[in-house]
Short mmCIF file of C-alpha atoms in Angstrom, two decimals:
data_model
loop_
_atom_site.label_atom_id
_atom_site.label_comp_id
_atom_site.label_asym_id
_atom_site.label_seq_id
_atom_site.Cartn_x
_atom_site.Cartn_y
_atom_site.Cartn_z
CA ARG G 891 -0.27 0.29 0.16
CA GLY G 892 2.91 2.05 -1.00
CA ASP G 893 6.58 2.59 -0.76
CA TYR G 894 7.10 -0.97 -0.35
CA ASP G 895 10.14 -0.99 2.65
CA GLY G 896 10.74 -0.96 6.49
CA TYR G 897 10.49 -4.63 6.08
CA ASN G 898 9.28 -5.81 9.44
CA GLU G 899 12.14 -6.15 11.64
CA CYS G 900 10.18 -8.52 14.44
CA TRP G 901 10.73 -10.81 11.49
CA GLY G 902 14.10 -10.35 10.66
CA GLY G 903 14.14 -7.51 8.13
CA LEU G 904 15.29 -7.79 4.48
CA PRO G 905 18.40 -9.82 5.16
CA ALA G 906 15.63 -12.58 6.74
CA PHE G 907 13.44 -11.92 4.08
CA ARG G 908 16.05 -11.96 0.96
CA GLU G 909 17.24 -15.56 2.51
CA ALA G 910 14.20 -17.02 3.13
CA ILE G 911 13.37 -16.11 -0.89
CA ARG G 912 16.58 -17.98 -1.39
CA SER G 913 15.16 -21.07 0.52
CA TYR G 914 12.23 -21.54 -2.00
CA GLN G 915 14.18 -21.27 -4.76
CA GLN G 916 16.94 -23.22 -4.04
CA ARG G 917 13.86 -26.10 -4.05
CA GLU G 918 12.72 -24.51 -7.48
CA ALA G 919 10.06 -22.28 -6.47
CA LEU G 920 9.14 -19.42 -8.14
CA VAL G 921 9.23 -16.43 -5.96
CA THR G 922 6.39 -13.57 -6.45
CA LEU G 923 5.81 -10.88 -4.44
CA TYR G 924 2.41 -8.97 -3.93
CA THR G 925 1.42 -5.06 -3.95
CA ASP G 926 -1.50 -2.84 -4.74
CA PRO G 927 -0.14 0.76 -6.54
CA TYR G 928 -3.73 1.70 -6.98
CA ARG G 929 -3.53 2.22 -2.33
CA LEU G 930 -1.11 4.44 -1.02
CA ASP G 931 -1.09 4.52 2.68
CA GLU G 932 -0.82 8.07 4.16
CA ASN G 933 1.94 5.84 6.89
CA CYS G 934 4.45 5.40 4.55
CA GLU G 935 6.64 8.29 3.22
CA THR G 936 5.15 8.51 -0.17
CA GLY G 937 1.60 8.56 1.13
CA ARG G 938 2.51 11.23 3.80
CA ALA G 939 4.17 13.59 1.44
CA HIS G 940 1.88 13.54 -1.75
CA GLY G 941 -1.45 11.17 -1.08
CA GLN G 942 -3.51 14.06 -1.32
CA GLU G 943 -1.73 16.19 -3.79
CA TRP G 944 -1.71 13.05 -6.35
CA CYS G 945 -4.84 11.72 -5.15
CA VAL G 946 -7.97 10.68 -7.67
CA VAL G 947 -10.83 13.72 -6.60
CA ASP G 948 -14.45 12.03 -8.05
CA GLN G 949 -17.12 14.16 -10.26
CA THR G 950 -18.49 15.37 -7.05
CA GLY G 951 -14.84 16.91 -5.81
CA LYS G 952 -14.02 14.53 -3.13
CA LEU G 953 -10.67 12.32 -3.25
CA SER G 954 -10.93 8.93 -4.14
CA THR G 955 -10.34 6.73 -0.76
CA GLY G 956 -11.28 3.45 -1.72
CA TYR G 957 -9.85 0.46 0.81
CA GLU G 958 -9.89 3.97 2.92
CA VAL G 959 -6.73 4.85 1.43
CA TYR G 960 -4.99 7.34 -1.70
CA ASN G 961 -5.74 6.47 -4.81
CA PRO G 962 -2.88 7.97 -6.46
CA CYS G 963 -3.51 9.24 -10.28
CA TYR G 964 -1.43 7.38 -12.62
CA ASP G 965 -2.79 9.73 -15.32
CA LEU G 966 0.93 11.87 -13.53
CA PRO G 967 4.06 11.91 -15.32
CA GLU G 968 4.93 11.90 -10.92
CA VAL G 969 2.83 9.18 -9.59
CA ARG G 970 4.25 6.47 -12.96
CA ARG G 971 7.84 6.97 -12.19
CA TRP G 972 7.06 6.24 -8.40
CA ALA G 973 5.40 2.94 -9.09
CA ALA G 974 8.27 1.90 -11.49
CA ALA G 975 11.07 3.26 -9.13
CA THR G 976 9.52 1.18 -6.42
CA MET G 977 8.95 -2.17 -8.04
CA GLU G 978 13.00 -2.08 -9.82
CA ARG G 979 13.93 -0.80 -6.11
CA VAL G 980 12.33 -4.23 -4.82
CA MET G 981 13.34 -6.49 -7.07
CA ARG G 982 16.67 -5.48 -6.81
CA GLU G 983 16.77 -5.80 -2.84
CA THR G 984 14.72 -8.84 -2.32
CA GLY G 985 15.79 -11.14 -5.22
CA ALA G 986 12.79 -12.47 -6.00
CA ASP G 987 11.26 -13.92 -9.51
CA GLY G 988 8.88 -11.34 -10.29
CA ILE G 989 5.51 -9.34 -8.58
CA ARG G 990 1.82 -8.99 -9.14
CA LEU G 991 0.05 -5.68 -9.25
CA ASP G 992 -3.01 -6.18 -7.92
CA GLU G 993 -6.15 -4.27 -9.25
CA VAL G 994 -4.05 -2.87 -12.05
CA GLY G 995 -5.97 -3.49 -15.53
CA HIS G 996 -9.14 -2.65 -14.13
CA ARG G 997 -11.35 0.13 -15.51
CA GLY G 998 -9.60 2.55 -13.26
CA TRP G 999 -10.71 6.14 -12.30
CA ALA G 1000 -11.63 9.06 -14.16
CA CYS G 1001 -10.03 12.31 -12.63
CA TYR G 1002 -11.50 15.87 -11.84
CA ASN G 1003 -8.38 17.13 -9.88
CA PRO G 1004 -8.17 20.83 -11.06
CA ASP G 1005 -4.92 21.09 -10.03
CA HIS G 1006 -3.84 18.21 -11.70
CA HIS G 1007 -1.53 17.94 -15.39
CA HIS G 1008 -3.12 14.18 -17.15
CA THR G 1009 -0.54 13.07 -19.93
CA PHE G 1010 -4.02 11.62 -22.01
CA GLN G 1011 -7.15 12.68 -20.56
CA GLU G 1012 -9.48 15.13 -20.85
CA PRO G 1013 -11.66 16.89 -18.50
CA GLY G 1014 -14.25 14.31 -18.02
CA ILE G 1015 -13.03 11.55 -20.47
CA THR G 1016 -10.75 8.49 -18.90
CA GLN G 1017 -8.11 7.68 -20.17
CA TRP G 1018 -7.14 5.55 -17.01
CA GLN G 1019 -5.97 2.39 -19.56
CA LYS G 1020 -3.69 4.07 -21.24
CA ALA G 1021 -2.02 5.57 -17.85
CA ALA G 1022 -1.59 2.18 -16.17
CA THR G 1023 -0.07 0.52 -19.56
CA GLU G 1024 2.53 3.24 -19.58
CA MET G 1025 2.48 2.76 -15.79
CA VAL G 1026 3.01 -1.18 -16.55
CA LYS G 1027 5.49 -0.39 -19.43
CA MET G 1028 8.27 1.32 -17.10
CA VAL G 1029 8.04 -1.39 -14.21
CA ARG G 1030 8.94 -3.60 -16.81
CA ALA G 1031 11.92 -1.80 -18.08
CA GLY G 1032 12.66 -0.88 -14.87
CA MET G 1033 12.46 -4.84 -13.74
CA ASP G 1034 14.28 -6.06 -16.82
CA ARG G 1035 17.23 -3.85 -15.75
CA VAL G 1036 17.50 -5.97 -12.53
CA ARG G 1037 17.01 -9.16 -14.65
CA PRO G 1038 15.29 -9.53 -17.93
CA ASP G 1039 13.70 -13.04 -16.72
CA LEU G 1040 11.79 -11.60 -14.03
CA VAL G 1041 8.21 -12.25 -13.96
CA LEU G 1042 5.53 -9.31 -14.05
CA THR G 1043 1.59 -10.36 -13.87
CA THR G 1044 -1.25 -7.92 -12.93
CA GLU G 1045 -4.76 -8.59 -11.34
CA PHE G 1046 -6.56 -7.70 -14.79
CA PRO G 1047 -5.06 -8.38 -18.29
CA GLY G 1048 -6.27 -5.03 -19.73
CA TYR G 1049 -6.39 -4.16 -23.11
CA ASP G 1050 -4.08 -4.69 -26.21
CA TYR G 1051 -1.89 -2.76 -25.36
CA MET G 1052 -0.86 -3.80 -21.98
CA MET G 1053 -0.35 -7.00 -22.62
CA PRO G 1054 3.03 -7.08 -24.32
CA TYR G 1055 4.35 -6.41 -21.40
CA LEU G 1056 2.75 -8.78 -18.81
CA GLU G 1057 3.19 -12.14 -18.44
CA GLY G 1058 0.24 -12.92 -17.19
CA ALA G 1059 -2.62 -12.04 -15.76
CA ILE G 1060 -5.98 -12.94 -13.35
CA THR G 1061 -8.70 -13.09 -15.66
CA TYR G 1062 -12.65 -13.38 -14.97
CA ASP G 1063 -13.55 -15.13 -17.89
CA LEU G 1064 -16.32 -17.34 -16.64
CA SER G 1065 -17.81 -14.17 -14.16
CA VAL G 1066 -17.34 -10.67 -14.21
CA MET G 1067 -17.40 -11.86 -18.17
CA ALA G 1068 -19.64 -13.74 -18.54
CA THR G 1069 -23.01 -12.42 -20.51
CA PRO G 1070 -25.92 -14.62 -21.97
CA LEU G 1071 -24.43 -13.35 -25.33
CA ARG G 1072 -21.40 -15.85 -24.87
CA PRO G 1073 -22.89 -19.53 -25.16
CA LEU G 1074 -19.64 -20.85 -24.30
CA GLU G 1075 -16.70 -18.59 -22.93
CA CYS G 1076 -13.89 -18.29 -25.25
CA ASN G 1077 -11.17 -16.24 -23.90
CA LEU G 1078 -9.94 -15.09 -26.98
CA GLN G 1079 -7.47 -13.42 -25.19
CA ARG G 1080 -5.44 -16.35 -24.49
CA PHE G 1081 -5.10 -17.22 -28.45
CA TYR G 1082 -4.37 -14.04 -29.30
CA PHE G 1083 -2.04 -12.63 -26.57
CA PRO G 1084 -0.23 -16.20 -25.21
CA GLU G 1085 2.66 -14.88 -24.06
CA CYS G 1086 0.57 -12.51 -21.37
CA LYS G 1087 -0.47 -16.11 -19.65
CA PRO G 1088 -4.48 -16.04 -17.93
CA TYR G 1089 -4.66 -17.78 -14.58
CA GLU G 1090 -8.39 -17.85 -14.38
CA LEU G 1091 -10.43 -17.74 -10.68
CA ASP G 1092 -13.75 -18.63 -11.19
CA GLN G 1093 -14.69 -16.97 -8.35
CA GLN G 1094 -18.57 -17.66 -8.33
CA GLY G 1095 -18.00 -21.12 -9.08
CA ARG G 1096 -19.19 -21.97 -12.51
CA ASP G 1097 -16.69 -24.18 -13.97
CA PRO G 1098 -16.40 -26.26 -10.99
CA GLN G 1099 -15.10 -29.46 -12.88
CA PHE G 1100 -12.76 -26.77 -14.94
CA ARG G 1101 -14.04 -28.66 -18.45
CA LYS G 1102 -14.25 -24.49 -20.02
CA LEU G 1103 -10.85 -23.74 -18.12
CA PHE G 1104 -9.33 -27.12 -19.77
CA TRP G 1105 -11.29 -26.01 -23.21
CA ASN G 1106 -9.84 -22.54 -23.23
CA GLY G 1107 -6.00 -23.85 -22.91
CA ALA G 1108 -5.92 -21.95 -19.55
CA ASP G 1109 -4.29 -21.79 -16.56
CA SER G 1110 -6.14 -21.70 -12.85
CA PHE G 1111 -6.03 -19.36 -9.40
CA GLU G 1112 -5.85 -20.59 -6.49
CA ARG G 1113 -7.52 -24.00 -7.92
CA TYR G 1114 -5.72 -27.46 -9.01
CA PHE G 1115 -6.77 -28.97 -12.23
CA PRO G 1116 -7.78 -32.52 -11.68
CA LEU G 1117 -4.90 -34.90 -12.90
CA ARG G 1118 -6.20 -35.73 -16.14
CA PHE G 1119 -6.43 -32.06 -17.27
CA ALA G 1120 -2.88 -31.68 -15.70
CA THR G 1121 -1.19 -34.79 -17.08
CA ILE G 1122 -2.60 -33.33 -21.15
CA LEU G 1123 -1.57 -29.69 -20.26
CA ASN G 1124 1.66 -30.82 -18.99
CA GLU G 1125 2.86 -33.30 -21.45
CA ASN G 1126 1.97 -30.83 -24.03
CA GLU G 1127 3.07 -28.01 -22.74
CA ALA G 1128 4.80 -26.44 -26.02
CA ALA G 1129 1.63 -26.82 -27.90
CA TYR G 1130 -0.60 -24.51 -24.97
CA GLN G 1131 2.82 -22.10 -24.59
CA GLY G 1132 2.96 -21.79 -28.12
CA ARG G 1133 1.67 -19.67 -30.70
CA ASP G 1134 0.18 -22.18 -33.72
CA SER G 1135 -3.23 -22.26 -31.64
CA THR G 1136 -6.58 -21.25 -33.47
CA PRO G 1137 -9.93 -20.17 -31.42
CA LEU G 1138 -13.32 -21.82 -32.46
CA LEU G 1139 -12.14 -23.60 -34.93
CA SER G 1140 -14.85 -24.24 -37.82
CA THR G 1141 -14.59 -27.87 -39.99
CA PRO G 1142 -17.61 -29.48 -42.37
CA GLY G 1143 -19.79 -31.63 -40.95
CA GLN G 1144 -19.64 -30.13 -37.42
CA ALA G 1145 -22.29 -30.21 -34.96
CA PRO G 1146 -24.26 -26.68 -33.63
CA GLY G 1147 -23.35 -26.00 -30.83
CA VAL G 1148 -19.85 -27.90 -30.40
CA TYR G 1149 -16.73 -25.68 -30.09
CA VAL G 1150 -13.17 -26.49 -30.82
CA ASN G 1151 -10.60 -24.87 -29.81
CA ARG G 1152 -6.84 -25.93 -31.94
CA PHE G 1153 -2.96 -26.34 -30.01
CA ALA G 1154 -0.25 -27.20 -32.26
CA ASP G 1155 3.63 -27.73 -32.15
CA GLY G 1156 5.13 -29.05 -35.26
CA GLU G 1157 3.42 -32.58 -35.83
CA LYS G 1158 1.39 -32.72 -32.83
CA THR G 1159 -1.65 -31.00 -32.84
CA LEU G 1160 -4.16 -30.96 -30.32
CA TYR G 1161 -8.49 -30.24 -30.43
CA HIS G 1162 -10.28 -29.37 -27.50
CA CYS G 1163 -13.74 -30.09 -28.01
CA TYR G 1164 -16.81 -28.68 -25.64
CA ASN G 1165 -20.46 -29.99 -25.99
CA ALA G 1166 -22.59 -25.97 -25.15
CA SER G 1167 -25.67 -27.71 -27.38
CA GLY G 1168 -27.83 -28.23 -24.20
CA PHE G 1169 -27.71 -32.04 -24.75
CA THR G 1170 -25.80 -35.61 -24.97
CA HIS G 1171 -23.85 -34.82 -28.34
CA ASP G 1172 -22.84 -39.06 -30.20
CA GLY G 1173 -21.38 -37.61 -34.04
CA THR G 1174 -19.27 -35.77 -35.33
CA VAL G 1175 -16.69 -33.29 -33.61
CA LEU G 1176 -14.78 -32.03 -36.33
CA ALA G 1177 -13.07 -32.98 -39.81
CA VAL G 1178 -9.04 -32.99 -40.01
CA GLY G 1179 -6.65 -33.83 -42.35
CA LEU G 1180 -5.15 -37.69 -41.58
CA THR G 1181 -2.24 -39.25 -43.02
CA PRO G 1182 -1.34 -42.72 -43.19
CA GLU G 1183 1.60 -41.91 -41.31
CA GLN G 1184 -0.33 -40.04 -38.15
CA HIS G 1185 -3.02 -41.39 -36.33
CA LEU G 1186 -5.94 -39.63 -34.14
CA PHE G 1187 -5.72 -40.49 -30.03
CA ASP G 1188 -8.47 -39.94 -27.48
CA LEU G 1189 -6.81 -38.52 -24.45
CA LEU G 1190 -9.17 -38.45 -22.15
CA GLY G 1191 -10.97 -41.56 -23.38
CA CYS G 1192 -7.58 -43.49 -23.30
CA GLU G 1193 -8.01 -44.78 -26.70
CA GLU G 1194 -7.81 -44.17 -30.68
CA ALA G 1195 -10.31 -41.72 -31.80
CA THR G 1196 -13.30 -42.63 -33.72
CA VAL G 1197 -13.18 -41.59 -37.63
CA ARG G 1198 -17.03 -42.10 -38.85
CA ALA G 1199 -15.72 -41.59 -42.35
CA ARG G 1200 -12.69 -41.06 -44.64
CA SER G 1201 -12.47 -38.81 -47.89
CA ALA G 1202 -9.79 -37.18 -49.88
CA GLN G 1203 -9.48 -34.37 -47.56
CA GLY G 1204 -9.23 -36.14 -44.61
CA VAL G 1205 -11.78 -37.49 -42.27
CA ALA G 1206 -14.84 -37.00 -39.70
CA VAL G 1207 -13.95 -37.98 -36.12
CA ALA G 1208 -16.87 -38.63 -33.83
CA LEU G 1209 -16.86 -38.80 -29.74
CA TYR G 1210 -19.87 -38.80 -27.18
CA LEU G 1211 -20.19 -35.54 -24.96
CA LEU G 1212 -22.60 -35.78 -22.75
CA ARG G 1213 -23.89 -31.84 -22.09
CA ASN G 1214 -21.57 -28.93 -20.90
CA ASP G 1215 -18.85 -32.01 -21.05
CA VAL G 1216 -15.37 -31.82 -22.91
CA GLY G 1217 -13.32 -34.17 -25.23
CA CYS G 1218 -9.31 -34.25 -26.33
CA LEU G 1219 -8.02 -35.59 -29.47
CA VAL G 1220 -4.52 -35.42 -30.50
CA ARG G 1221 -3.25 -35.71 -33.90
CA LEU G 1222 -0.01 -37.27 -34.17
CA PRO G 1223 3.05 -39.25 -36.06
CA ARG G 1224 1.98 -42.93 -35.65
CA ARG G 1225 5.24 -44.50 -34.13
CA LEU G 1226 3.77 -46.99 -31.85
CA ALA G 1227 2.52 -50.73 -32.66
CA VAL G 1228 1.29 -51.81 -29.28
CA THR G 1229 0.15 -55.78 -28.39
CA HIS G 1230 -1.17 -57.52 -25.25
CA HIS G 1231 0.51 -61.21 -24.67
CA GLY G 1232 -0.67 -63.05 -21.70
CA ASP G 1233 1.77 -60.83 -18.92
CA GLU G 1234 3.30 -58.47 -21.12
CA ALA G 1235 2.93 -55.61 -23.70
CA ARG G 1236 5.05 -55.25 -26.56
CA VAL G 1237 5.72 -52.57 -28.15
CA VAL G 1238 7.08 -51.75 -31.55
CA VAL G 1239 8.98 -48.15 -31.50
CA SER G 1240 9.50 -46.80 -34.74
CA ARG G 1241 11.76 -43.22 -35.07
CA PRO G 1242 12.18 -42.81 -31.24
CA PRO G 1243 13.80 -39.36 -30.21
CA VAL G 1244 16.66 -38.97 -28.25
CA GLY G 1245 16.63 -40.84 -24.65
CA ALA G 1246 12.68 -41.51 -25.39
CA HIS G 1247 11.59 -43.75 -22.42
CA LEU G 1248 7.89 -45.82 -22.68
CA VAL G 1249 5.41 -45.13 -20.05
CA LEU G 1250 2.34 -47.36 -19.48
CA ALA G 1251 -0.52 -45.11 -17.98
CA ASP G 1252 -4.07 -44.69 -16.37
CA ARG G 1253 -6.95 -43.48 -17.75
CA GLU G 1254 -6.13 -40.41 -15.03
CA GLY G 1255 -3.01 -39.71 -16.32
CA ARG G 1256 -0.84 -41.43 -13.95
CA TRP G 1257 2.43 -42.81 -14.66
CA LEU G 1258 2.62 -46.56 -13.67
CA LEU G 1259 5.33 -48.07 -15.39
CA GLU G 1260 8.20 -46.33 -17.61
CA GLN G 1261 11.48 -48.41 -19.51
CA GLU G 1262 13.94 -46.73 -22.24
CA ALA G 1263 12.44 -47.41 -25.72
CA ARG G 1264 14.21 -48.11 -28.25
CA ALA G 1265 13.96 -48.52 -32.29
CA GLY G 1266 12.14 -51.73 -33.05
CA LEU G 1267 10.36 -54.31 -30.51
CA ASN G 1268 10.32 -53.36 -26.48
CA THR G 1269 9.07 -55.83 -24.63
CA VAL G 1270 7.19 -54.50 -21.15
CA PRO G 1271 6.49 -56.60 -18.28
CA LEU G 1272 3.15 -55.79 -16.36
CA ALA G 1273 4.23 -58.15 -13.35
CA ARG G 1274 6.53 -54.85 -12.63
CA LEU G 1275 3.66 -53.04 -12.19
CA THR G 1276 4.36 -51.32 -8.65
CA VAL G 1277 2.40 -48.53 -8.26
CA PRO G 1278 -1.87 -49.08 -8.18
CA GLY G 1279 -3.64 -48.41 -11.41
CA ALA G 1280 -4.59 -50.14 -13.98
CA PRO G 1281 -2.89 -49.34 -17.19
CA SER G 1282 -4.92 -47.42 -20.48
CA CYS G 1283 -2.69 -46.42 -22.93
CA VAL G 1284 1.47 -46.83 -23.84
CA LYS G 1285 2.89 -43.54 -24.38
CA LEU G 1286 6.24 -42.66 -26.26
CA MET G 1287 8.05 -39.71 -23.90
CA ALA G 1288 10.53 -37.37 -24.39
CA GLY G 1289 11.55 -36.39 -21.25
CA ARG G 1290 7.94 -35.04 -19.39
CA ARG G 1291 7.29 -34.45 -23.14
CA LEU G 1292 4.43 -36.42 -25.25
#
């Protein structure tokens, strides 16, 4: 709520804080801090010196004091400079890996203070997002001077001019942004600005089973994905982190009310299919090209995908989806041939990548057994299974990547 200094001496002050951060980092944790630059408390030095002077004045002529503190006007250059210098100092002196600027990205205020020399807004017309974006840009530059890999996030993604300076933002796509005009909440930010990661805060419990979140390929704030979704997102991370993605894919024969998002990484393409028709769907969900060297696999069903029709252009693929359910299909090079013989699985591997290994997994994505993958025939003794669970599929993995 201000200068972010005066580290609590009762807990050892800044040296103890730095040591705590280092200890978490040694355990491979990403340590990010928190502050709210839209709150300036008069208990800090800057608040005492400039709180009233910098404060937003609302249309009634009163100071804006949300959360019982001054709300500084970011259309003032001196306020932006103060915020940027403060964040740079905090990153430098704490050694943390990043910081979240709470509230930043929301609509902000229109300031009516006649003594303010605003950079962007004209009287009665708010340009808060422009001013906030300029502040975020300056914070980003200061953090880059400390360490270019520092992480900057906000509570809201703001708008398209702000997102290039952010690694991520909390989103409220399922709640605040929900409207009857959207039959299904597709987070377009996630597709057009994939470097700004959306962390959905489902504060109203609109998606308790994470189906919409998974369909969007977005991340979750304060809640953990079920294992079956987390496994797919982690094992295909490059597809979800990259720019080769398409929202609301339209293909021939697609059923009304069934929506498809596409995510690709080289030879691998994932299709997330959501049934928002209001009824159970049992039929075609999309049509895709498929060569003899490729196959389609149902990652959530742990089985080869159901092909209903073939043509010179490709195949029509079917799924059984309950109302408001999600499916996940992946198109991959055909590299495995698996047969079951008594107490062993026989897997013929073609063109394995360097360091590849075979994994037996259950329907939830748990790894039950793994061994080195060699070109040609591989024998997997099922008696070696020690993890509880029934094997449902065999995966060819390169490290943790499918």
